[in-house]
CSV table of C-alpha atoms in Angstrom, one decimal:
chain,number,residue,atom,x,y,z
A,629,UNK,CA,7.3,-5.8,0.6
A,630,UNK,CA,3.9,-4.1,3.0
A,631,UNK,CA,4.5,-4.3,6.7
A,632,UNK,CA,1.5,-3.0,9.5
A,633,UNK,CA,2.7,-0.1,10.7
A,634,UNK,CA,4.0,1.0,13.8
A,635,UNK,CA,0.7,0.7,16.1
A,636,UNK,CA,-0.1,-3.5,14.0
A,637,UNK,CA,-2.3,-2.5,11.3
A,638,UNK,CA,-2.2,-3.7,9.2
A,639,UNK,CA,-2.5,-1.9,5.3
A,640,UNK,CA,-5.0,-4.0,3.3
A,641,UNK,CA,-3.7,-3.8,-0.6
A,642,UNK,CA,-6.0,-3.8,-3.4
A,643,UNK,CA,-5.6,-4.4,-7.6
A,644,UNK,CA,-8.3,-3.3,-9.8
A,645,UNK,CA,-10.0,-4.1,-13.0
A,646,UNK,CA,-7.4,-2.9,-15.7
A,647,UNK,CA,-4.3,-2.8,-13.3
A,648,UNK,CA,-1.7,-6.2,-14.0
A,649,UNK,CA,0.5,-7.1,-11.4
A,650,UNK,CA,3.4,-9.5,-12.3
A,651,UNK,CA,6.3,-10.5,-10.2
A,652,UNK,CA,6.3,-11.9,-6.3
A,653,UNK,CA,3.4,-10.3,-4.4
A,654,UNK,CA,3.8,-10.5,-1.2
A,655,UNK,CA,1.8,-8.5,1.6
A,656,UNK,CA,0.8,-8.4,5.2
A,657,UNK,CA,-2.5,-6.7,5.1
A,658,UNK,CA,-5.7,-7.7,3.1
A,659,UNK,CA,-5.8,-8.0,-0.4
A,660,UNK,CA,-8.7,-8.1,-3.3
A,661,UNK,CA,-7.8,-9.4,-6.6
A,662,UNK,CA,-10.0,-8.1,-9.1
A,663,UNK,CA,-7.7,-8.2,-11.6
A,664,UNK,CA,-4.7,-10.3,-13.2
A,665,UNK,CA,-1.5,-11.4,-11.1
A,666,UNK,CA,1.0,-13.1,-12.7
A,667,UNK,CA,3.9,-14.7,-10.7
A,668,UNK,CA,4.1,-15.3,-7.3
A,669,UNK,CA,1.4,-14.4,-4.2
A,670,UNK,CA,1.5,-14.3,-1.1
A,671,UNK,CA,-0.7,-12.9,2.0
A,672,UNK,CA,-0.8,-13.5,5.7
A,673,UNK,CA,-4.8,-12.3,5.4
A,674,UNK,CA,-7.2,-13.0,3.9
A,675,UNK,CA,-7.4,-12.7,0.4
A,676,UNK,CA,-10.0,-12.0,-1.8
A,677,UNK,CA,-10.4,-12.9,-5.8
A,678,UNK,CA,-13.0,-11.1,-7.7
A,679,UNK,CA,-14.9,-12.7,-10.8
A,680,UNK,CA,-13.3,-11.0,-12.8
A,681,UNK,CA,-10.5,-11.7,-11.3
A,682,UNK,CA,-7.6,-13.6,-13.5
A,683,UNK,CA,-4.9,-15.1,-11.6
A,684,UNK,CA,-1.7,-17.0,-13.0
A,685,UNK,CA,0.7,-18.2,-10.1
A,686,UNK,CA,0.5,-20.1,-7.3
A,687,UNK,CA,-1.0,-18.4,-4.5
A,688,UNK,CA,-0.9,-18.3,-0.3
A,689,UNK,CA,-3.1,-17.2,1.6
A,690,UNK,CA,-4.7,-17.0,5.5
A,691,UNK,CA,-8.0,-17.1,4.0
A,692,UNK,CA,-8.8,-16.9,1.0
A,693,UNK,CA,-12.6,-16.4,-0.9
A,694,UNK,CA,-11.9,-17.3,-4.3
A,695,UNK,CA,-14.9,-16.3,-7.1
A,696,UNK,CA,-12.2,-16.0,-10.0
A,697,UNK,CA,-9.9,-18.1,-11.9
A,698,UNK,CA,-6.8,-19.5,-10.4
A,699,UNK,CA,-4.4,-21.2,-12.1
A,700,UNK,CA,-1.2,-21.9,-9.9
A,701,UNK,CA,-1.5,-24.3,-6.9
A,702,UNK,CA,-3.6,-22.2,-3.7
A,703,UNK,CA,-1.9,-23.0,0.1
A,704,UNK,CA,-4.6,-21.4,2.5
A,705,UNK,CA,-3.6,-22.3,6.5
A,706,UNK,CA,-7.2,-21.6,7.3
A,707,UNK,CA,-10.6,-21.0,5.8
A,708,UNK,CA,-11.1,-21.5,2.0
A,709,UNK,CA,-14.0,-20.7,-0.2
A,710,UNK,CA,-15.2,-21.0,-2.9
A,711,UNK,CA,-18.1,-19.8,-4.8
A,712,UNK,CA,-20.0,-20.9,-8.3
A,713,UNK,CA,-18.0,-19.0,-10.4
A,714,UNK,CA,-14.4,-19.8,-8.9
A,715,UNK,CA,-12.1,-21.9,-11.2
A,716,UNK,CA,-8.7,-23.6,-9.5
A,717,UNK,CA,-6.7,-25.0,-12.6
A,718,UNK,CA,-3.8,-26.5,-9.5
A,719,UNK,CA,-3.5,-28.2,-6.4
A,720,UNK,CA,-5.4,-27.2,-2.9
A,721,UNK,CA,-4.4,-27.4,0.7
A,722,UNK,CA,-6.0,-26.0,3.3
A,723,UNK,CA,-7.3,-26.2,7.1
A,724,UNK,CA,-11.3,-25.9,6.1
A,725,UNK,CA,-13.5,-25.5,3.0
A,726,UNK,CA,-16.9,-24.9,1.6
A,727,UNK,CA,-17.0,-25.6,-2.5
A,728,UNK,CA,-20.3,-24.0,-4.2
A,729,UNK,CA,-21.7,-25.9,-6.4
A,730,UNK,CA,-20.5,-25.0,-10.1
A,731,UNK,CA,-17.4,-24.4,-9.1
A,732,UNK,CA,-14.3,-25.6,-10.9
A,733,UNK,CA,-11.3,-27.5,-10.0
A,734,UNK,CA,-8.5,-29.2,-11.5
A,735,UNK,CA,-6.2,-30.2,-9.7
A,736,UNK,CA,-5.8,-32.5,-6.1
A,737,UNK,CA,-7.6,-31.1,-2.8
A,738,UNK,CA,-6.2,-31.5,0.6
A,739,UNK,CA,-8.6,-30.2,3.0
A,740,UNK,CA,-8.9,-30.6,7.6
A,741,UNK,CA,-5.6,-32.1,8.9
A,742,UNK,CA,-2.1,-33.5,6.4
A,743,UNK,CA,-1.3,-36.1,9.0
A,744,UNK,CA,-2.1,-39.7,9.3
A,745,UNK,CA,-3.1,-41.0,11.8
A,746,UNK,CA,-1.4,-43.8,13.7
A,747,UNK,CA,-2.5,-47.2,15.3
A,748,UNK,CA,-2.4,-47.5,19.2
A,749,UNK,CA,1.4,-48.3,21.1
A,750,UNK,CA,0.3,-51.9,22.8
A,751,UNK,CA,-1.1,-52.7,18.7
A,752,UNK,CA,2.4,-51.3,16.8
A,753,UNK,CA,3.9,-54.8,19.7
A,754,UNK,CA,1.7,-57.0,20.0
A,755,UNK,CA,1.6,-57.1,15.6
A,756,UNK,CA,6.1,-56.7,15.6
A,757,UNK,CA,6.4,-59.5,17.9
A,758,UNK,CA,4.2,-62.1,16.3
A,759,UNK,CA,5.4,-61.2,12.8
A,760,UNK,CA,9.3,-61.0,14.3
A,761,UNK,CA,8.3,-65.0,15.7
A,762,UNK,CA,6.9,-65.9,13.1
A,763,UNK,CA,9.8,-64.9,10.4
A,764,UNK,CA,12.0,-66.5,13.5
A,765,UNK,CA,10.2,-70.0,13.0
A,766,UNK,CA,10.0,-69.6,8.9
A,767,UNK,CA,13.6,-68.6,8.5
A,768,UNK,CA,14.1,-72.2,11.3
A,769,UNK,CA,11.7,-74.0,9.7
A,770,UNK,CA,14.2,-73.1,6.2
A,771,UNK,CA,17.7,-73.5,7.9
A,772,UNK,CA,17.2,-76.9,9.5
A,773,UNK,CA,16.4,-79.5,6.1
A,774,UNK,CA,13.4,-81.5,6.6
A,775,UNK,CA,14.3,-85.2,7.8
A,776,UNK,CA,13.1,-87.4,4.8
A,777,UNK,CA,12.7,-89.9,7.5
A,778,UNK,CA,10.5,-88.7,10.0
B,1460,UNK,CA,-4.4,38.4,7.9
B,1461,UNK,CA,-2.8,39.8,9.3
B,1462,UNK,CA,-5.3,41.3,11.6
B,1463,UNK,CA,-6.5,38.5,12.2
B,1464,UNK,CA,-2.6,36.5,13.6
B,1465,UNK,CA,-2.6,39.4,15.6
B,1466,UNK,CA,-6.0,39.6,17.0
B,1467,UNK,CA,-5.2,35.8,18.1
B,1468,UNK,CA,-2.1,37.1,19.9
B,1469,UNK,CA,0.1,34.9,16.7
B,1470,UNK,CA,3.2,37.7,15.7
B,1471,UNK,CA,6.2,37.5,14.0
B,1472,UNK,CA,8.5,38.5,11.3
B,1473,UNK,CA,6.7,38.6,7.6
B,1474,UNK,CA,8.8,37.7,4.2
B,1475,UNK,CA,8.2,38.7,1.3
B,1476,UNK,CA,8.8,36.1,-1.4
B,1477,UNK,CA,10.0,37.5,-5.4
B,1478,UNK,CA,11.9,35.9,-7.8
B,1479,UNK,CA,14.7,37.3,-6.1
B,1480,UNK,CA,14.4,35.7,-2.7
B,1481,UNK,CA,15.8,32.6,-2.5
B,1482,UNK,CA,13.7,30.5,-0.1
B,1483,UNK,CA,15.9,27.9,1.3
B,1484,UNK,CA,18.7,30.9,2.2
B,1485,UNK,CA,16.0,33.0,4.1
B,1486,UNK,CA,14.2,30.0,5.8
B,1487,UNK,CA,18.2,29.1,6.9
B,1488,UNK,CA,19.1,32.6,8.1
B,1489,UNK,CA,15.6,33.0,10.3
B,1490,UNK,CA,16.3,29.0,11.7
B,1491,UNK,CA,20.1,30.5,12.1
B,1492,UNK,CA,18.7,33.0,15.2
B,1493,UNK,CA,16.4,31.8,16.5
B,1494,UNK,CA,13.0,31.0,14.2
B,1495,UNK,CA,11.4,28.0,15.1
B,1496,UNK,CA,7.9,28.4,13.3
B,1497,UNK,CA,7.5,29.4,9.3
B,1498,UNK,CA,4.2,29.9,8.3
B,1499,UNK,CA,3.6,29.3,5.5
B,1500,UNK,CA,0.6,32.1,3.1
B,1501,UNK,CA,-0.1,31.1,0.1
B,1502,UNK,CA,-1.3,27.7,-2.4
B,1503,UNK,CA,0.3,24.6,-3.1
B,1504,UNK,CA,3.3,25.9,-5.0
B,1505,UNK,CA,4.3,27.5,-2.1
B,1506,UNK,CA,4.5,25.3,-0.2
B,1507,UNK,CA,6.3,22.7,-2.1
B,1508,UNK,CA,8.4,25.2,-2.0
B,1509,UNK,CA,8.1,26.0,1.8
B,1510,UNK,CA,8.3,22.3,2.6
B,1511,UNK,CA,11.3,21.7,-0.1
B,1512,UNK,CA,13.0,24.6,1.8
B,1513,UNK,CA,12.9,23.4,6.0
B,1514,UNK,CA,13.0,19.9,5.6
B,1515,UNK,CA,15.8,18.9,8.0
B,1516,UNK,CA,15.2,21.3,9.7
B,1517,UNK,CA,14.6,21.7,13.6
B,1518,UNK,CA,10.8,24.5,12.8
B,1519,UNK,CA,7.8,23.6,12.5
B,1520,UNK,CA,4.8,25.0,10.4
B,1521,UNK,CA,2.4,25.6,10.0
B,1522,UNK,CA,-0.1,26.9,6.6
B,1523,UNK,CA,-2.6,29.3,6.2
B,1524,UNK,CA,-4.1,28.8,2.3
B,1525,UNK,CA,-4.4,31.8,0.0
B,1526,UNK,CA,-5.1,32.6,-3.7
B,1527,UNK,CA,-6.2,29.7,-5.7
B,1528,UNK,CA,-5.4,25.9,-5.6
B,1529,UNK,CA,-5.1,24.9,-2.1
B,1530,UNK,CA,-6.1,21.2,-1.9
B,1531,UNK,CA,-3.4,20.2,0.1
B,1532,UNK,CA,-4.7,22.4,2.9
B,1533,UNK,CA,-8.1,21.7,2.5
B,1534,UNK,CA,-7.2,17.9,2.5
B,1535,UNK,CA,-5.2,18.7,6.1
B,1536,UNK,CA,-8.6,19.8,7.2
B,1537,UNK,CA,-7.4,24.0,6.1
B,1538,UNK,CA,-10.5,25.4,4.2
B,1539,UNK,CA,-10.1,29.2,5.1
B,1540,UNK,CA,-7.6,32.1,6.5
B,1541,UNK,CA,-10.4,31.4,9.3
B,1542,UNK,CA,-9.4,28.4,10.2
B,1543,UNK,CA,-6.2,28.6,9.6
B,1544,UNK,CA,-5.3,31.1,12.4
B,1545,UNK,CA,-7.4,29.2,14.6
B,1546,UNK,CA,-5.3,25.8,13.4
B,1547,UNK,CA,-1.9,28.2,14.5
B,1548,UNK,CA,-3.3,29.9,17.8
B,1549,UNK,CA,-4.3,26.5,19.1
B,1550,UNK,CA,-0.8,24.5,17.7
B,1551,UNK,CA,-1.8,21.0,17.5
B,1552,UNK,CA,1.6,19.4,16.6
B,1553,UNK,CA,2.4,16.5,15.3
B,1554,UNK,CA,5.3,14.4,13.2
B,1555,UNK,CA,3.9,14.0,9.5
B,1556,UNK,CA,5.7,11.6,6.7
B,1557,UNK,CA,6.4,12.7,3.3
B,1558,UNK,CA,7.1,11.9,0.1
B,1559,UNK,CA,10.3,12.3,-1.8
B,1560,UNK,CA,10.2,11.6,-5.5
B,1561,UNK,CA,13.9,12.6,-6.9
B,1562,UNK,CA,15.9,14.7,-4.2
B,1563,UNK,CA,12.4,16.4,-3.7
B,1564,UNK,CA,9.4,16.1,-0.8
B,1565,UNK,CA,5.6,16.9,-1.2
B,1566,UNK,CA,2.6,16.6,1.4
B,1567,UNK,CA,-0.2,15.3,-0.2
B,1568,UNK,CA,0.5,13.7,-4.1
B,1569,UNK,CA,2.1,13.3,-6.6
B,1570,UNK,CA,0.5,12.9,-10.2
B,1571,UNK,CA,1.3,11.1,-13.2
B,1572,UNK,CA,0.4,12.8,-16.5
B,1573,UNK,CA,0.0,10.4,-18.6
B,1574,UNK,CA,-2.5,7.4,-16.9
B,1575,UNK,CA,0.2,4.7,-18.7
B,1576,UNK,CA,3.1,3.3,-16.8
B,1577,UNK,CA,5.2,0.7,-15.4
B,1578,UNK,CA,5.4,1.2,-11.7
B,1579,UNK,CA,8.0,-1.3,-10.1
B,1580,UNK,CA,7.5,-2.2,-5.8
B,1581,UNK,CA,11.5,-2.6,-5.0
B,1582,UNK,CA,12.6,-5.1,-8.2
B,1583,UNK,CA,10.0,-7.3,-7.2
B,1584,UNK,CA,7.0,-7.0,-8.6
B,1585,UNK,CA,6.0,-4.1,-11.5
B,1586,UNK,CA,2.5,-3.4,-11.9
B,1587,UNK,CA,1.0,-1.9,-15.3
B,1588,UNK,CA,-2.0,-0.3,-16.4
B,1589,UNK,CA,-4.3,-1.1,-19.6
B,1590,UNK,CA,-6.3,2.3,-19.6
B,1591,UNK,CA,-4.2,4.7,-21.4
B,1592,UNK,CA,-6.7,6.9,-19.8
B,1593,UNK,CA,-7.3,5.4,-16.2
B,1594,UNK,CA,-5.3,7.9,-13.2
B,1595,UNK,CA,-2.4,7.5,-11.5
B,1596,UNK,CA,-1.0,8.6,-8.1
B,1597,UNK,CA,1.2,8.9,-5.1
B,1598,UNK,CA,-0.3,9.5,-2.3
B,1599,UNK,CA,0.3,10.9,1.6
B,1600,UNK,CA,-3.0,12.0,2.0
B,1601,UNK,CA,-6.0,11.5,1.2
B,1602,UNK,CA,-7.9,12.6,-1.7
B,1603,UNK,CA,-10.9,15.2,-1.8
B,1604,UNK,CA,-12.9,12.7,-3.8
B,1605,UNK,CA,-11.9,9.5,-1.7
B,1606,UNK,CA,-13.9,8.8,0.8
B,1607,UNK,CA,-12.8,8.3,3.8
B,1608,UNK,CA,-12.6,5.1,7.1
B,1609,UNK,CA,-10.2,3.6,4.4
B,1610,UNK,CA,-7.3,2.5,6.2
B,1611,UNK,CA,-4.7,4.0,3.6
B,1612,UNK,CA,-4.0,7.7,3.1
B,1613,UNK,CA,-2.8,8.1,6.7
B,1614,UNK,CA,0.7,10.4,6.3
B,1615,UNK,CA,1.6,9.0,9.6
B,1616,UNK,CA,2.0,5.6,8.7
B,1617,UNK,CA,5.1,5.7,6.9
B,1618,UNK,CA,4.0,3.9,3.6
B,1619,UNK,CA,2.4,5.9,0.6
B,1620,UNK,CA,-0.3,4.4,-1.5
B,1621,UNK,CA,-0.5,3.8,-5.2
B,1622,UNK,CA,-4.3,4.6,-6.4
B,1623,UNK,CA,-4.8,4.3,-9.5
B,1624,UNK,CA,-8.4,4.4,-11.6
B,1625,UNK,CA,-8.9,2.8,-14.2
B,1626,UNK,CA,-12.6,3.9,-15.9
B,1627,UNK,CA,-15.0,1.5,-15.2
B,1628,UNK,CA,-18.5,1.7,-16.3
B,1629,UNK,CA,-19.6,5.0,-18.1
B,1630,UNK,CA,-23.5,6.8,-16.7
B,1631,UNK,CA,-25.3,8.3,-18.9
B,1632,UNK,CA,-23.7,11.9,-16.6
B,1633,UNK,CA,-20.6,10.5,-15.0
B,1634,UNK,CA,-17.2,7.8,-15.0
B,1635,UNK,CA,-17.3,5.5,-12.7
B,1636,UNK,CA,-13.6,5.1,-11.7
B,1637,UNK,CA,-12.5,1.3,-10.3
B,1638,UNK,CA,-9.9,2.0,-7.0
B,1639,UNK,CA,-6.5,-0.1,-6.9
B,1640,UNK,CA,-4.2,1.2,-4.2
B,1641,UNK,CA,-0.8,-0.2,-3.4
B,1642,UNK,CA,0.8,0.8,0.1
B,1643,UNK,CA,4.1,1.1,-0.5
B,1644,UNK,CA,8.0,1.8,0.7
B,1645,UNK,CA,9.4,2.4,-3.1
B,1646,UNK,CA,8.8,2.8,-6.7
B,1647,UNK,CA,10.1,3.4,-10.0
B,1648,UNK,CA,8.2,4.6,-12.5
B,1649,UNK,CA,8.5,4.4,-15.7
B,1650,UNK,CA,6.7,4.2,-19.0
B,1651,UNK,CA,6.3,2.7,-22.5
B,1652,UNK,CA,6.5,6.6,-23.3
B,1653,UNK,CA,8.7,9.7,-21.3
B,1654,UNK,CA,5.8,10.6,-19.1
B,1655,UNK,CA,5.3,13.7,-16.3
B,1656,UNK,CA,4.8,13.1,-12.9
B,1657,UNK,CA,3.5,16.6,-10.8
B,1658,UNK,CA,4.7,16.8,-7.4
B,1659,UNK,CA,2.1,18.8,-5.1
B,1660,UNK,CA,1.3,21.1,-7.9
B,1661,UNK,CA,5.1,22.5,-7.1
B,1662,UNK,CA,7.4,21.1,-10.0
B,1663,UNK,CA,7.1,19.2,-13.1
B,1664,UNK,CA,9.3,15.8,-13.1
B,1665,UNK,CA,9.9,13.3,-16.1
B,1666,UNK,CA,10.1,9.8,-16.1
B,1667,UNK,CA,11.6,6.8,-14.9
B,1668,UNK,CA,11.6,9.2,-11.0
B,1669,UNK,CA,12.2,7.5,-8.3
B,1670,UNK,CA,9.4,7.5,-4.9
B,1671,UNK,CA,9.9,7.0,-1.6
B,1672,UNK,CA,8.1,7.1,1.9
B,1673,UNK,CA,10.6,9.5,4.2
B,1674,UNK,CA,8.6,9.2,7.5
B,1675,UNK,CA,7.9,11.3,10.1
B,1676,UNK,CA,10.7,14.0,8.0
B,1677,UNK,CA,8.5,17.1,9.0
B,1678,UNK,CA,7.4,18.7,12.0
B,1679,UNK,CA,3.3,20.5,11.2
B,1680,UNK,CA,0.6,22.2,13.1
B,1681,UNK,CA,-2.5,20.7,11.9
B,1682,UNK,CA,-5.9,21.1,12.1
B,1683,UNK,CA,-8.3,19.5,14.4
B,1684,UNK,CA,-10.9,18.9,11.2
B,1685,UNK,CA,-8.1,16.5,9.8
B,1686,UNK,CA,-9.2,12.6,9.3
B,1687,UNK,CA,-5.3,11.2,10.6
């Protein structure tokens, strides 16, 4: 909906107090929210949520500074800053985060790399080999009936 | 004023408007005989009429503010007849966006008289106000009371800006307004009840209306003092 202009300049959107936005709100520029948003909120740039703002929406942004209330999941590509008045009721996913004392987060929080590191290749090979051998031996043992005379 | 124009070497045919003269027809005839520049002398209402008469035609528009209600000329950096004549003689021509409201065009702003309205953005989301006393304007040029320096209200960016101002704090002597700004290409305005929308002080429309940006729709002679 809102794109940068021909010169590549992105235009900011300001949602002031006493203004309600309902629906799928999408912007390419920075977004400042001081009012109320219901639905979905998406921007590739910075999102600022003022202390009196109320967002009942899933939020997706490049980076965010949150001082108000969000009821919905928050997905931030880069840095998230929650101030002491921030209240988030939903899951948070971001690359880096700064959470001030007093901020409320009620949900699952994932910060940083989302991929788990894998064991080194040599360990895997040796582990498999050992396990494989062990299982084969066990299977062979199970297959051969015990000699009652032995 | 005619003498000022002549002193600056600006000459041309002068046509005076009257209720019996059809402006569109007049401009059509002049364009047919080769007129390339039209200078509108008058106020916002005159300019609204001239813009709607020349839009889509290969002519350049100059303006000379005359009489009361000249906010558009002011927004374009032209504050007096002297400013205007110097601007015309300097002849800096820029392509300017226009706003289109239903089938008419405006260059500066469309104002909603009743501050309560629901504004729909391309069926994606809607903006509404809680305060009945809100001021709602659709702006192409920066309104005089809004500070410069923001990356909004640029009549060359292909966007219009919806400006919603709500009274946030009442001081002893003045009321402060909190601003909401939404850049857009197309909106629909409807209200809980029928509201009036005035475009450039020239024509009144009733809701529901469609407003859209018309990028680089007109060539204008602009002032050096403009802020875009």
